[in-house]
PDB file of C-alpha atoms in Angstrom:
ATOM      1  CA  UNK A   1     182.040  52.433 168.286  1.00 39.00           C
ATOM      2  CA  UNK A   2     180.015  55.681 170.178  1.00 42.00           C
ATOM      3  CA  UNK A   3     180.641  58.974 170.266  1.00 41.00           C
ATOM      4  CA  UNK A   4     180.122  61.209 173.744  1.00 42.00           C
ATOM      5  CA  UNK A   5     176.920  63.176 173.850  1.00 40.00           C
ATOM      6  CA  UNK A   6     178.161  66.687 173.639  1.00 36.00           C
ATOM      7  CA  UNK A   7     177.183  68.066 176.786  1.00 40.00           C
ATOM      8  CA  UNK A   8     178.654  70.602 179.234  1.00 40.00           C
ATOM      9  CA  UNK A   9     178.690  68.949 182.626  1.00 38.00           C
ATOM     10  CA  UNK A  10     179.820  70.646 186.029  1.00 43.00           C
ATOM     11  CA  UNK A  11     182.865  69.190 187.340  1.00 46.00           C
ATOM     12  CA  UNK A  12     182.655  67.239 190.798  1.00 47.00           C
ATOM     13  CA  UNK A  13     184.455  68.369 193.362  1.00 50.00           C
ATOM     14  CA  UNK A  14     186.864  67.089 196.383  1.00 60.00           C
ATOM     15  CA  UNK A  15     189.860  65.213 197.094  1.00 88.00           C
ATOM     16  CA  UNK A  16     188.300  62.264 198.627  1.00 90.00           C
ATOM     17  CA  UNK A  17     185.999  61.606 196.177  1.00 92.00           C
ATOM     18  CA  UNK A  18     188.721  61.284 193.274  1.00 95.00           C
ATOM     19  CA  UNK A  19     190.583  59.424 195.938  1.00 95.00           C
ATOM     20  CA  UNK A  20     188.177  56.804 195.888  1.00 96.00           C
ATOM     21  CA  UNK A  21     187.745  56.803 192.495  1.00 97.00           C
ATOM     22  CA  UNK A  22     192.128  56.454 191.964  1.00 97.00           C
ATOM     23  CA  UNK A  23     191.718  53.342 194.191  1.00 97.00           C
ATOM     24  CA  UNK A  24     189.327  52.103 192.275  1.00 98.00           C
ATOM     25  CA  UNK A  25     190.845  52.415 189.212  1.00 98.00           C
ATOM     26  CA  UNK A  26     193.961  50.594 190.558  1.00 98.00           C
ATOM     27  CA  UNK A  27     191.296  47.445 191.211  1.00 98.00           C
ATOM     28  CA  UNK A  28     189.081  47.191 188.402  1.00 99.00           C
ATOM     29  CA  UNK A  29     191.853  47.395 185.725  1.00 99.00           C
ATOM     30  CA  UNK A  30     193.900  44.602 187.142  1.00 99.00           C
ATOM     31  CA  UNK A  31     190.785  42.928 187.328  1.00 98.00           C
ATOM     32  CA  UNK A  32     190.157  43.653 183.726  1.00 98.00           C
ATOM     33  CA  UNK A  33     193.487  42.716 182.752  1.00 98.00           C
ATOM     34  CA  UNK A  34     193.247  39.228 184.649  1.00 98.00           C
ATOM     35  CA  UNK A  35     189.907  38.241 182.454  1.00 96.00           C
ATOM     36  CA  UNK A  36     191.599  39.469 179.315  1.00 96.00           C
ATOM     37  CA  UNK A  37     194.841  37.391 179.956  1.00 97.00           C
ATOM     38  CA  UNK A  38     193.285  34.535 180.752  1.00 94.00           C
ATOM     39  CA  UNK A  39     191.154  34.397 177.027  1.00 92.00           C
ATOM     40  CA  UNK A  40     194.279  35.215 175.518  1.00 94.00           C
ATOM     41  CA  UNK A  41     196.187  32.290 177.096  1.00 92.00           C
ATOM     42  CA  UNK A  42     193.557  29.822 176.218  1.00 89.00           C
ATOM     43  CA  UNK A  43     192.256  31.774 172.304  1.00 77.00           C
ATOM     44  CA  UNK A  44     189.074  31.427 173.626  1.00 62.00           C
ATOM     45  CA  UNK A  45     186.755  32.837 171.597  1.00 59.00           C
ATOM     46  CA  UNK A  46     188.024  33.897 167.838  1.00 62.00           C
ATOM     47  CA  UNK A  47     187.105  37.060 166.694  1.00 59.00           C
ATOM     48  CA  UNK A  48     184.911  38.637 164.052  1.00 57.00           C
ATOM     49  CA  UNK A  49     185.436  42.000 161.704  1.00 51.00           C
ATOM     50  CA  UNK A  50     183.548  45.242 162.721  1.00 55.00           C
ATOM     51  CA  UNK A  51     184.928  47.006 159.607  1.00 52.00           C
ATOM     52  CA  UNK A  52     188.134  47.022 157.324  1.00 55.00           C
ATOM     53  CA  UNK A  53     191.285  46.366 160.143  1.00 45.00           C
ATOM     54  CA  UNK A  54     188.183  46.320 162.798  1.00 50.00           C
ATOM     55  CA  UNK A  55     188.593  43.531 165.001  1.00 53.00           C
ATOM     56  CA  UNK A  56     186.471  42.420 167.628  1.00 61.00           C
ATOM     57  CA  UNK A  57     186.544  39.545 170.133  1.00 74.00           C
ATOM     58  CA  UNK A  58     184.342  38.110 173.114  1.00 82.00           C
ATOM     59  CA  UNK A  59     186.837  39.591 175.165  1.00 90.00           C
ATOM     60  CA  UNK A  60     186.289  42.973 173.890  1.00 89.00           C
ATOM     61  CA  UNK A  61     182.632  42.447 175.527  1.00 90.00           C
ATOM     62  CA  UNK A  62     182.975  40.884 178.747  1.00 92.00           C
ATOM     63  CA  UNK A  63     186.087  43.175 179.421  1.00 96.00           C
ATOM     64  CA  UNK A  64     183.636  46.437 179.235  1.00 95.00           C
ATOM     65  CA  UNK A  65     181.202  44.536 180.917  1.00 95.00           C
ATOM     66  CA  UNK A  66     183.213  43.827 184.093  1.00 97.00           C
ATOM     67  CA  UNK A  67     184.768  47.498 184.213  1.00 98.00           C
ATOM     68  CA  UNK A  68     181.263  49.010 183.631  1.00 96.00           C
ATOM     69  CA  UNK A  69     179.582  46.844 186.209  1.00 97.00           C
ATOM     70  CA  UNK A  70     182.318  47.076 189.087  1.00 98.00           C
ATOM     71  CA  UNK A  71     182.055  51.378 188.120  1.00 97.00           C
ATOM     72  CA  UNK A  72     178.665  50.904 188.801  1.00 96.00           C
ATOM     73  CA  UNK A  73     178.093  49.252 192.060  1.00 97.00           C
ATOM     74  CA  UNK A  74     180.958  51.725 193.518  1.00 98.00           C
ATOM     75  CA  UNK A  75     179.732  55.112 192.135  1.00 97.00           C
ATOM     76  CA  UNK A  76     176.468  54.450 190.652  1.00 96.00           C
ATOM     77  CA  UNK A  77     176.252  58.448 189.540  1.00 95.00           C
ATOM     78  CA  UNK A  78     178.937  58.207 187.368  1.00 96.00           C
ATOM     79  CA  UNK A  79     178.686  58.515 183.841  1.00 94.00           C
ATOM     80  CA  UNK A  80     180.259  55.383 181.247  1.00 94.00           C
ATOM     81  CA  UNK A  81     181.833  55.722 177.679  1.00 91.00           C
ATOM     82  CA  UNK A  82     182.693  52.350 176.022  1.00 87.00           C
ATOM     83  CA  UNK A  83     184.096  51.743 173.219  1.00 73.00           C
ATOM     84  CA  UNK A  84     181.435  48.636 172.456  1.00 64.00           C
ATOM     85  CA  UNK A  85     178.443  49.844 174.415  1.00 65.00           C
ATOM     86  CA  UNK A  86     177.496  53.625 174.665  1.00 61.00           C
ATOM     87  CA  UNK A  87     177.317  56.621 175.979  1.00 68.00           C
ATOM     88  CA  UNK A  88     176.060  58.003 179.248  1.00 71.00           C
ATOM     89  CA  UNK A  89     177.920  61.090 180.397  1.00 73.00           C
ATOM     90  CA  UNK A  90     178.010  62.478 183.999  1.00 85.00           C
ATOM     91  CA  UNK A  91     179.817  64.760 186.331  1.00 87.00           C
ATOM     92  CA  UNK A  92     182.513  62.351 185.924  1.00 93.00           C
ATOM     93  CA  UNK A  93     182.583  60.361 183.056  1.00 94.00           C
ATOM     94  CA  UNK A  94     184.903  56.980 182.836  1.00 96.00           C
ATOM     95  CA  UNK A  95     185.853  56.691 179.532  1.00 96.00           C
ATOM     96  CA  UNK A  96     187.089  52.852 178.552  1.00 96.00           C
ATOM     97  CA  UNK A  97     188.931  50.943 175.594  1.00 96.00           C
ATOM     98  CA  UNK A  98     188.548  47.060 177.180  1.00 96.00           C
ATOM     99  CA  UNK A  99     191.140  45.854 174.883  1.00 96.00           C
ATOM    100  CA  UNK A 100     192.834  48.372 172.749  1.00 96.00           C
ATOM    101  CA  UNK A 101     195.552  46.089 170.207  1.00 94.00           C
ATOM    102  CA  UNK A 102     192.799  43.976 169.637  1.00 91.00           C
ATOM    103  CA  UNK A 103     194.536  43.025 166.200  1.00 89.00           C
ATOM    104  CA  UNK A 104     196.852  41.781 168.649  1.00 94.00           C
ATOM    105  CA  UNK A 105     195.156  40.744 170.966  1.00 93.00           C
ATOM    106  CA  UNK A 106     192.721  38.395 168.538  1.00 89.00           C
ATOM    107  CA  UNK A 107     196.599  36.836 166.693  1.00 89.00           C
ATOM    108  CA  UNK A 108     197.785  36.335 170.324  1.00 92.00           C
ATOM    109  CA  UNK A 109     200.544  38.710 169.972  1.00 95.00           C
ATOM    110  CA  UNK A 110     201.281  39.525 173.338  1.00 98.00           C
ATOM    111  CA  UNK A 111     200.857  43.436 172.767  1.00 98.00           C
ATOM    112  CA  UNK A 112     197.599  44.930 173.998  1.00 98.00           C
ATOM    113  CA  UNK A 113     196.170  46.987 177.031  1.00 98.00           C
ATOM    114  CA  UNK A 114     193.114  47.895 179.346  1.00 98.00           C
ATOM    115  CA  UNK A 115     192.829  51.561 178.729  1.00 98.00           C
ATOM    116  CA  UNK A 116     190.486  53.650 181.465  1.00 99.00           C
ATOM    117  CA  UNK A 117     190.149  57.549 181.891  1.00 98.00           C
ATOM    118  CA  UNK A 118     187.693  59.624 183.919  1.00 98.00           C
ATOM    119  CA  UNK A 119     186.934  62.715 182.499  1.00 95.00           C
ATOM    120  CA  UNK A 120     185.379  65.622 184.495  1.00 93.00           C
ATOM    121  CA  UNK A 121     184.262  68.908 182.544  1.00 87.00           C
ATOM    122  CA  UNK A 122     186.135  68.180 179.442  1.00 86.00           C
ATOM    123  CA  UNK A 123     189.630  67.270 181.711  1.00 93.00           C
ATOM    124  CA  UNK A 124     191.167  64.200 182.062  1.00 97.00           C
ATOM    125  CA  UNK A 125     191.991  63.215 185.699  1.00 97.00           C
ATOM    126  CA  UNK A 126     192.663  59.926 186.023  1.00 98.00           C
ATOM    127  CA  UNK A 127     194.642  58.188 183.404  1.00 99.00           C
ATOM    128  CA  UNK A 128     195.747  53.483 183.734  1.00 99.00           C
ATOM    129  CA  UNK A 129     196.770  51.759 181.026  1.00 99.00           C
ATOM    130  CA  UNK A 130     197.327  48.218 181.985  1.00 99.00           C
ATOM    131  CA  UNK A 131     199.596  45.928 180.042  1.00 99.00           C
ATOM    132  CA  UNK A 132     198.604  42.282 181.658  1.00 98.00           C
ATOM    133  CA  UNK A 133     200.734  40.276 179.671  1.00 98.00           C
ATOM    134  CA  UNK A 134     203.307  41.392 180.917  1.00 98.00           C
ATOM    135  CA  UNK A 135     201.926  42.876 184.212  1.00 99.00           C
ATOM    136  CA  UNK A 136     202.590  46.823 183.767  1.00 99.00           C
ATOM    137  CA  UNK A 137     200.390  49.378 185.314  1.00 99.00           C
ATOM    138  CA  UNK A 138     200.810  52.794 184.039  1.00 99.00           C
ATOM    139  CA  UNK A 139     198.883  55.151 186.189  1.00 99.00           C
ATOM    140  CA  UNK A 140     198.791  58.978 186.375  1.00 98.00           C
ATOM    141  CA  UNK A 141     196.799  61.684 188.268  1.00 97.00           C
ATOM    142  CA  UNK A 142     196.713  64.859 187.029  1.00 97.00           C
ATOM    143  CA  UNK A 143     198.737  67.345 188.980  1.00 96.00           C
ATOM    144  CA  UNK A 144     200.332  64.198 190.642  1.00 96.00           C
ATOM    145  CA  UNK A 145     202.856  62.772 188.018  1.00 97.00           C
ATOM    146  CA  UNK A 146     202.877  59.355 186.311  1.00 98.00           C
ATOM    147  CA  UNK A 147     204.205  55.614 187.339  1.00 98.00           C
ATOM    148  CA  UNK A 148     204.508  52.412 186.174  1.00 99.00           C
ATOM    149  CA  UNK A 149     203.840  49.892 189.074  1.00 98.00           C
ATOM    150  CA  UNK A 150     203.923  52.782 191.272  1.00 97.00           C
ATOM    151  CA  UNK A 151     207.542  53.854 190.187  1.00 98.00           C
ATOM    152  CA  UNK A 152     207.882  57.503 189.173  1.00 98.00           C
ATOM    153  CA  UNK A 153     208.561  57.633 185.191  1.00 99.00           C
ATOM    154  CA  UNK A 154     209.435  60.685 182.593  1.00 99.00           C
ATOM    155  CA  UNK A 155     209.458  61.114 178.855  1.00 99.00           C
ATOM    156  CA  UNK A 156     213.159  60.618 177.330  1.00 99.00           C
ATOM    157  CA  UNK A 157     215.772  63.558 176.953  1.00 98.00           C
ATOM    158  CA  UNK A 158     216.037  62.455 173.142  1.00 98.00           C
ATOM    159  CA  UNK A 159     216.045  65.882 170.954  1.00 98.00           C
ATOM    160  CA  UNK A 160     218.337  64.569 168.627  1.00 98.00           C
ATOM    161  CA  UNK A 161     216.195  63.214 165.424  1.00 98.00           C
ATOM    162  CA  UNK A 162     218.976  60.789 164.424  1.00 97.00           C
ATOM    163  CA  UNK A 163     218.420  59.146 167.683  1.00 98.00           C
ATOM    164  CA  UNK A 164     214.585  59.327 167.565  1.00 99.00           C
ATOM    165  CA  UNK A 165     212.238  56.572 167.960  1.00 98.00           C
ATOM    166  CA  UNK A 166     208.813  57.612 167.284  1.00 99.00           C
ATOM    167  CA  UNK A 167     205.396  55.489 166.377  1.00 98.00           C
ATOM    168  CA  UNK A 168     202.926  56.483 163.546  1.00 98.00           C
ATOM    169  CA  UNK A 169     199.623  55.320 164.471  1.00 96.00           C
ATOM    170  CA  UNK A 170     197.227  54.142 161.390  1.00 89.00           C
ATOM    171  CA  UNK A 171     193.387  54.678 161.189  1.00 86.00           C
ATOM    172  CA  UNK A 172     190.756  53.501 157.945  1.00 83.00           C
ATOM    173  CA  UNK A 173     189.603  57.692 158.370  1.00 83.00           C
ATOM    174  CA  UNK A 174     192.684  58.622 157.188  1.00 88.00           C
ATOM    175  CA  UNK A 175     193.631  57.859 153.246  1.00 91.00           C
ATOM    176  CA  UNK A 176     196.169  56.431 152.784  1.00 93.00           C
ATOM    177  CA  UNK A 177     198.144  58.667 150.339  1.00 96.00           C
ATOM    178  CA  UNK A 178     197.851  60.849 153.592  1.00 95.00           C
ATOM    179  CA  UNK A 179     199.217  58.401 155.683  1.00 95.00           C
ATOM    180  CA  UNK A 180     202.622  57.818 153.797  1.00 96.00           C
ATOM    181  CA  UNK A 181     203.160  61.255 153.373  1.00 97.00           C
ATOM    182  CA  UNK A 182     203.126  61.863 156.767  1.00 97.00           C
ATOM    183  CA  UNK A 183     205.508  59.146 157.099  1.00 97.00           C
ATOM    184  CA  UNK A 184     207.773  60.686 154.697  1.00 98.00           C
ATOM    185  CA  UNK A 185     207.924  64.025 156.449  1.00 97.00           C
ATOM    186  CA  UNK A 186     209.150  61.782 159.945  1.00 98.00           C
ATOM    187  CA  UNK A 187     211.527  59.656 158.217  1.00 98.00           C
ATOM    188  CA  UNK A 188     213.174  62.628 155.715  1.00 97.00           C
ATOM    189  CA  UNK A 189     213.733  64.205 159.117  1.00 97.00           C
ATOM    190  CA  UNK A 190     215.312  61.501 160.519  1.00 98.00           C
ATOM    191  CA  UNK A 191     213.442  59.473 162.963  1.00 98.00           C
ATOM    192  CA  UNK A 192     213.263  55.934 163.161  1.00 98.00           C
ATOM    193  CA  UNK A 193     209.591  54.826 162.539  1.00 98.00           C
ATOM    194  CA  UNK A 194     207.207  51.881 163.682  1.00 96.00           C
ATOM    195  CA  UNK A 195     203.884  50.660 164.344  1.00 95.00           C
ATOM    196  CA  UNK A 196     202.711  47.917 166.696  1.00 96.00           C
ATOM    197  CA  UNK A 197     199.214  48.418 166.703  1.00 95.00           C
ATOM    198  CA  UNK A 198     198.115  49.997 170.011  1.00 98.00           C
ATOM    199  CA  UNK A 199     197.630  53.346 170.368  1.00 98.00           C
ATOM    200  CA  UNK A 200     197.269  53.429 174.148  1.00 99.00           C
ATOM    201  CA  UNK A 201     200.520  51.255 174.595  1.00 99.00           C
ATOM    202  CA  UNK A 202     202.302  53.897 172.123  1.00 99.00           C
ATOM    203  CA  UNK A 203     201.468  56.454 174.088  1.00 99.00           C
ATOM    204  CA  UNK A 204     202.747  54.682 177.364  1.00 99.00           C
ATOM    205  CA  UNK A 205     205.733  54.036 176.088  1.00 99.00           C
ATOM    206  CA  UNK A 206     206.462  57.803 175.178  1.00 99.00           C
ATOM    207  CA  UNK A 207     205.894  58.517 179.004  1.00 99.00           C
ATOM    208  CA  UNK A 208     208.306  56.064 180.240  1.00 99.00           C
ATOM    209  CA  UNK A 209     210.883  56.981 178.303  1.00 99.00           C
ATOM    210  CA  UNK A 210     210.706  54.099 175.514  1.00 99.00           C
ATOM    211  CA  UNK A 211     209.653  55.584 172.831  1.00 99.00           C
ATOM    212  CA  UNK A 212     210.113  59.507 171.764  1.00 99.00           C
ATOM    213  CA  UNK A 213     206.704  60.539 170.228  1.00 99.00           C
ATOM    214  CA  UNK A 214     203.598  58.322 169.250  1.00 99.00           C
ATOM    215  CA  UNK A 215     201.304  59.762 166.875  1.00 98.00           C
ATOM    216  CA  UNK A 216     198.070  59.268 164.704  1.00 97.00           C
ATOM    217  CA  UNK A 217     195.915  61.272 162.360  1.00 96.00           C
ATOM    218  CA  UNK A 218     192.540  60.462 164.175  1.00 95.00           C
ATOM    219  CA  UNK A 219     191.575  58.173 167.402  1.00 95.00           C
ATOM    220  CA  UNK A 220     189.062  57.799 169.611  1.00 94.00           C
ATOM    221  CA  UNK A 221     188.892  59.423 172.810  1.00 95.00           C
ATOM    222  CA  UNK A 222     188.785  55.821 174.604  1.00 96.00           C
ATOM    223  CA  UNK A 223     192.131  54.968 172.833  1.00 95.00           C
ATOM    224  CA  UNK A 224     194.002  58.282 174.181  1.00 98.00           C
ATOM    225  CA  UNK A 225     192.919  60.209 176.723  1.00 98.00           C
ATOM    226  CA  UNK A 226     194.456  57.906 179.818  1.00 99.00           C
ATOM    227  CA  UNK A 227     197.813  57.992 177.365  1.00 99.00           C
ATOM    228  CA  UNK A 228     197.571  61.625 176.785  1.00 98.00           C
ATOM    229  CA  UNK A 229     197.980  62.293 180.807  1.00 99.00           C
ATOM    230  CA  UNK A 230     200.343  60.136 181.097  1.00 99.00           C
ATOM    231  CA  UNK A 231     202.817  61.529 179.023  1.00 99.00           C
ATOM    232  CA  UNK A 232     201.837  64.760 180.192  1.00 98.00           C
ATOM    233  CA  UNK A 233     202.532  63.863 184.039  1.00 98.00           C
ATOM    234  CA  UNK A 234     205.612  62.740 182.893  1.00 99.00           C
ATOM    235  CA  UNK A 235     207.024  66.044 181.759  1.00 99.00           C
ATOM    236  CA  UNK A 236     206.110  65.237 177.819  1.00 99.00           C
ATOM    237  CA  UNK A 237     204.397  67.873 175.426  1.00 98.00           C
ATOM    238  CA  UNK A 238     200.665  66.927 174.077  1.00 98.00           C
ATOM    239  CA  UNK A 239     198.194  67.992 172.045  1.00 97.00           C
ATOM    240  CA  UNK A 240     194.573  69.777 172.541  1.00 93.00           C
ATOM    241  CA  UNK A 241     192.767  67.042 172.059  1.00 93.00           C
ATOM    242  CA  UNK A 242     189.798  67.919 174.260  1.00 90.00           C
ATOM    243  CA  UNK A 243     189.687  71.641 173.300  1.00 84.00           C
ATOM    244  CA  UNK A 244     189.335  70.701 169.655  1.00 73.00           C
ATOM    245  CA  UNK A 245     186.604  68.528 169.834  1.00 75.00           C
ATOM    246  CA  UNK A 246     188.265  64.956 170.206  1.00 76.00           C
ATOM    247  CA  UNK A 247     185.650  64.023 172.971  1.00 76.00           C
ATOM    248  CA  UNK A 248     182.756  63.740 170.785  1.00 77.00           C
ATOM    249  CA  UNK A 249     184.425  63.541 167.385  1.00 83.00           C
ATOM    250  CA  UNK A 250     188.172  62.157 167.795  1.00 90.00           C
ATOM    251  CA  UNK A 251     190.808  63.413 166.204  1.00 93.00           C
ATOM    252  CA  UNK A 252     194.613  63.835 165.626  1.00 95.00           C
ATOM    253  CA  UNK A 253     196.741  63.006 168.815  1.00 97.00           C
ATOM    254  CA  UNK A 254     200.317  63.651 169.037  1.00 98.00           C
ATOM    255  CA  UNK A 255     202.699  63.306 172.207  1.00 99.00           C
ATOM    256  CA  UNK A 256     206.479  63.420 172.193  1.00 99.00           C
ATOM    257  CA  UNK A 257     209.266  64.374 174.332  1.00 98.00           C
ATOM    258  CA  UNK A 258     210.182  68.451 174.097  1.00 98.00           C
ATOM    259  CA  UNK A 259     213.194  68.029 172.308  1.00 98.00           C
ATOM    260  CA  UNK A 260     211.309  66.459 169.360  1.00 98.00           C
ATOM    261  CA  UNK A 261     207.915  67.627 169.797  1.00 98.00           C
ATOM    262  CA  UNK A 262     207.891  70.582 166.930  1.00 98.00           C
ATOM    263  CA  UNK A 263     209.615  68.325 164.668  1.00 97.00           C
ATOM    264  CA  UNK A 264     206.360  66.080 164.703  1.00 98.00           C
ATOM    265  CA  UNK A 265     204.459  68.871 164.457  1.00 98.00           C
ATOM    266  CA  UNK A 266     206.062  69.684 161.475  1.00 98.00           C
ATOM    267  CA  UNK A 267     205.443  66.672 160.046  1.00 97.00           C
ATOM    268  CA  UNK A 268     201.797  65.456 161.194  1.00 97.00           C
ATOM    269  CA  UNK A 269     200.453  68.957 161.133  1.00 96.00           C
ATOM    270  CA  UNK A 270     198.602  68.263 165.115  1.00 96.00           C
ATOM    271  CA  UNK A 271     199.694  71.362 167.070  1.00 95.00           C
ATOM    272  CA  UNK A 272     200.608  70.685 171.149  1.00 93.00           C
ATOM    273  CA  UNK A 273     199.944  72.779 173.901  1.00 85.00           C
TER     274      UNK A 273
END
């Protein structure tokens, strides 16, 4: 895993050119998702440990490969974050996860995502997480709301916490004595609680509507930022996680519905906007 050179970088500017770059996006994460389906059909491949709960696969690799190289040949003076492969910030900055669930992914649960954001002076403006197995596209542009397969979606009207469906993440940085307390604090205030193992997919589901709040006491900026605009574009409450630090560093992430957002921050102690 990388961290982002800490670097201010003036933002690009113009419609058309983040036009070109939304199309894009559209392409080369369907195109992504297509070459990690197809390992995950056949298990091609196996996977090996990167760390404690650190999984990685071929498909992990040839997944960033194909979404770096196709970024490349269409804007060449864009920068590239991968999770496997580096750092080289720009004006615009892609920022990539090629398979985030790769637990998942690697035990052929069907439950794992493509997850791309560009990122222009420290703000997120383009935002897909693609689910290929079973072909869902969220997309979202800031300032321009969020879909799934280019229908309009929104965060749920839940503010009951009886009725509340959340996700606690789980990360090795966090120990685990902190871990269950946190998940105390949710379920003493009445949530229902669960973990399935992708962050990005979490988040996606608390912008459509499926889930009520997803969150975790650190990520990575590759496993949040597209889901962090997401929920935002669809009318859900998020955390700072760009103003405090989480490009080069990580850090907590929270996103919920309003009606149960201080609730979560209550328990999880990540303040939202």
């Amino acid at each position: 895993m990388t961290a982002i050179s800490h670097q201010k970088l003036k933002p690009i500017s113009g419609d058309r050119a983040l036009d070109a770059r939304a199309q894009a996006l559209s392409d080369i994460i369907r195109a992504a998702g297509a070459l990690a389906q197809a390992a995950f059909e056949t298990g091609a491949g196996g996977f090996e440990m990167k760390g404690p709960q650190d999984f990685l696969t071929e498909t992990d690799a040839a997944v960033e490969a194909l979404v770096r190289n196709q970024i490349a040949q269409r804007f060449p003076e864009d920068g590239f974050v991968g999770e496997e492969s580096g750092s080289s910030p720009a004006a615009m900055t892609w920022v990539v996860d090629p398979i985030d669930g790769t637990a998942n992914f690697a035990r052929r649960i069907p439950h794992y995502c493509i997850s791309i954001a560009l990122v222009s002076a420290e703000e997120v403006l383009l935002g897909a997480i693609y689910d290929p197995a079973h072909d869902e596209l969220y997309f979202a542009r800031k300032g321009h709301g969020a879909t799934r397969n280019q229908t309009a979606i929104s965060v749920s009207s839940v503010s009951d916490p009886q009725a509340a469906c959340v996700e606690l993440g789980w990360s090795t940085r966090i120990a685990n004595r902190t871990y269950l307390d946190t998940l105390g604090q949710i379920l003493s205030a009445g949530p229902n609680v669960r973990r399935a193992a992708s962050g990005a997919l979490g988040l996606a589901y608390v912008a459509d509507g499926r889930s009520d709040a997803y969150a975790e006491l650190h990520m990575h900026p590759w496993d949040c930022l597209a889901g962090l605009l997401l929920v935002q574009e669809a009318g859900g409450t998020i955390c700072d996680f760009l103003e405090s630090g989480g490009l080069t560093a990580g850090g907590g992430v929270l996103a919920a519905t309003p009606g149960i957002a201080a609730l979560m921050t209550a328990a999880t102690g990540i303040t939202c906007k």
